[in-house]
CSV table of C-alpha atoms and ligand atoms in Angstrom, one decimal:
chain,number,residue,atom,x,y,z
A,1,UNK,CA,-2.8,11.2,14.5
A,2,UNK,CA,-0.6,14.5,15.5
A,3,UNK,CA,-1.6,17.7,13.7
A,4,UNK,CA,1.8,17.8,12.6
A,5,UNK,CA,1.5,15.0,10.1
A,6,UNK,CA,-1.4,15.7,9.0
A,7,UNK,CA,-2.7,18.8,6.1
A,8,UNK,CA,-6.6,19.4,6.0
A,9,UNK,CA,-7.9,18.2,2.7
A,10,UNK,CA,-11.6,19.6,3.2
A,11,UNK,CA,-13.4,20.9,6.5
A,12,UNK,CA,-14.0,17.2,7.8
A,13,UNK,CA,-10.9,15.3,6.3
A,14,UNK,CA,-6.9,15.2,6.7
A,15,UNK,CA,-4.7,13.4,4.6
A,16,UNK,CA,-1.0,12.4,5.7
A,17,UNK,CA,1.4,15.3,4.6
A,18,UNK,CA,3.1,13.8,1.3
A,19,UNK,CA,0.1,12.1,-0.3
A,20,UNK,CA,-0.6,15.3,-1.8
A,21,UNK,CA,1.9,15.3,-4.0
A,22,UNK,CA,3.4,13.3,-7.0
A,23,UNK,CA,4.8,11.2,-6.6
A,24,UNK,CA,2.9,10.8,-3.0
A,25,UNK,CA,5.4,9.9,-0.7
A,26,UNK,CA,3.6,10.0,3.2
A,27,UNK,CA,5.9,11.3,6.3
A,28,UNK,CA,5.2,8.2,8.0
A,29,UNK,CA,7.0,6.1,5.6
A,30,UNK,CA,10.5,4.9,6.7
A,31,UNK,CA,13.1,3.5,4.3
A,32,UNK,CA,13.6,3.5,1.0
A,33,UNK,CA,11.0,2.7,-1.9
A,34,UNK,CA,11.6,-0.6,-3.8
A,35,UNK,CA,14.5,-1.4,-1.1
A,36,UNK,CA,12.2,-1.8,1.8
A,37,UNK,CA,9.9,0.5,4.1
A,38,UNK,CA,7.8,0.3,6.9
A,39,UNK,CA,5.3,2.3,7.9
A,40,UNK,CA,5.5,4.5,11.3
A,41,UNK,CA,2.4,4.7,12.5
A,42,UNK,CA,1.5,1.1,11.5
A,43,UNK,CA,-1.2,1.0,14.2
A,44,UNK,CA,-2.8,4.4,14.2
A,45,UNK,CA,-2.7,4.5,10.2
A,46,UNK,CA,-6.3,5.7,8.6
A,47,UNK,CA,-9.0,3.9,7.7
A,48,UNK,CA,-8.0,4.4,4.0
A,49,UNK,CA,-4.8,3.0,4.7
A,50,UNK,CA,-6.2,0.3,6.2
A,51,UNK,CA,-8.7,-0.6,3.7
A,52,UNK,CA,-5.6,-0.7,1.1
A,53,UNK,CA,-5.0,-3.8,-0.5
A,54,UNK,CA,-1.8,-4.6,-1.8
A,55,UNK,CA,-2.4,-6.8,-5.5
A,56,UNK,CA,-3.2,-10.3,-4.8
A,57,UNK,CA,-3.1,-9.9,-1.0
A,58,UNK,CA,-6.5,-10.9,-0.9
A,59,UNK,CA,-6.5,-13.3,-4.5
A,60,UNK,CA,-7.8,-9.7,-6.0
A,61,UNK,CA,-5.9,-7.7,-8.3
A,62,UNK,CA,-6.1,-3.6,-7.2
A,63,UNK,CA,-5.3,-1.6,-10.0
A,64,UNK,CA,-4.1,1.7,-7.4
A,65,UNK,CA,-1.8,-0.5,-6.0
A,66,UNK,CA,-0.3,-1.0,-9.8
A,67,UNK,CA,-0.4,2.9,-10.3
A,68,UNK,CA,0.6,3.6,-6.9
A,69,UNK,CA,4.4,1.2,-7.5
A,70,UNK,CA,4.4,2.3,-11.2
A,71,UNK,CA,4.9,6.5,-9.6
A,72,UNK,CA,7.8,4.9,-8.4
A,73,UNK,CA,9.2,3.7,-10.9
A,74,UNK,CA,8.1,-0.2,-9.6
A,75,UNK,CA,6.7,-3.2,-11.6
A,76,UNK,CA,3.1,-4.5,-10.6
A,77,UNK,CA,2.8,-7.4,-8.4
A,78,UNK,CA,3.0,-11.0,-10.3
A,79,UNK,CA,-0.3,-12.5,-9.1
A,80,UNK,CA,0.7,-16.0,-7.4
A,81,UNK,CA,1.3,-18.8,-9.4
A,82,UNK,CA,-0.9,-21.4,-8.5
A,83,UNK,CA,0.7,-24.9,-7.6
A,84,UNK,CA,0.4,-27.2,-10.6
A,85,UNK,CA,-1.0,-30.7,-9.3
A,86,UNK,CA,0.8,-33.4,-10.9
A,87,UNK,CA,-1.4,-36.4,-12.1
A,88,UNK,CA,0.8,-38.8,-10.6
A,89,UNK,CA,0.5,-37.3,-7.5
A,90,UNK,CA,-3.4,-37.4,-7.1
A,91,UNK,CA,-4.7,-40.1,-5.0
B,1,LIG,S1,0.2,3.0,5.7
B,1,LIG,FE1,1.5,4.4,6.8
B,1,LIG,S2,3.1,5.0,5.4
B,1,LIG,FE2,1.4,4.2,4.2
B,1,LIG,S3,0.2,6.0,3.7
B,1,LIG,FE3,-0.7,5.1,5.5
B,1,LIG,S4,0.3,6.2,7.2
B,1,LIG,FE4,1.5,6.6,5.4
């Protein structure tokens, strides 16, 4: 990760310049929120980044990610609707 997008957050730990402010918004974000984005540095992102799970990507709810669209002005993430299974379709 380059020093320059980076701010120390503690003598051991950075954090991406822009998640320290509100609403966080990281450097390495490209595009526009609730349009589409993509992240920069998709494959040198953090561990925190890649321990974040989007709502439902997993079938678990993640109430940061809620918090995280809401400082945006976004709704939460509709969990999936599961497929209904018809009774005349079980064999
Ligand atoms: S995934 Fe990418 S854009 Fe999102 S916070 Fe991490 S470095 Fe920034």
């Amino acid at each position: 990760m380059p020093d320059s997008m980076v701010i120390p957050i503690n003598s051991t730990y950075v954090a991406m310049i822009g998640t320290d402010r509100k609403p966080a918004r990281c450097n390495a974000l490209m595009g526009d929120i609730g349009q589409g984005v993509r992240c920069t540095m998709y494959e040198k992102r953090s561990s925190s980044c890649q321990e974040f799970q989007a709502s439902w990507e997993n079938g678990e709810h993640n109430p940061h990610c809620d918090a995280a669209r809401a400082a945006h002005g976004l709704p939460p993430i509709d969990p999936p609707i599961e497929p209904s299974i018809s009774p005349d379709r079980v064999a």
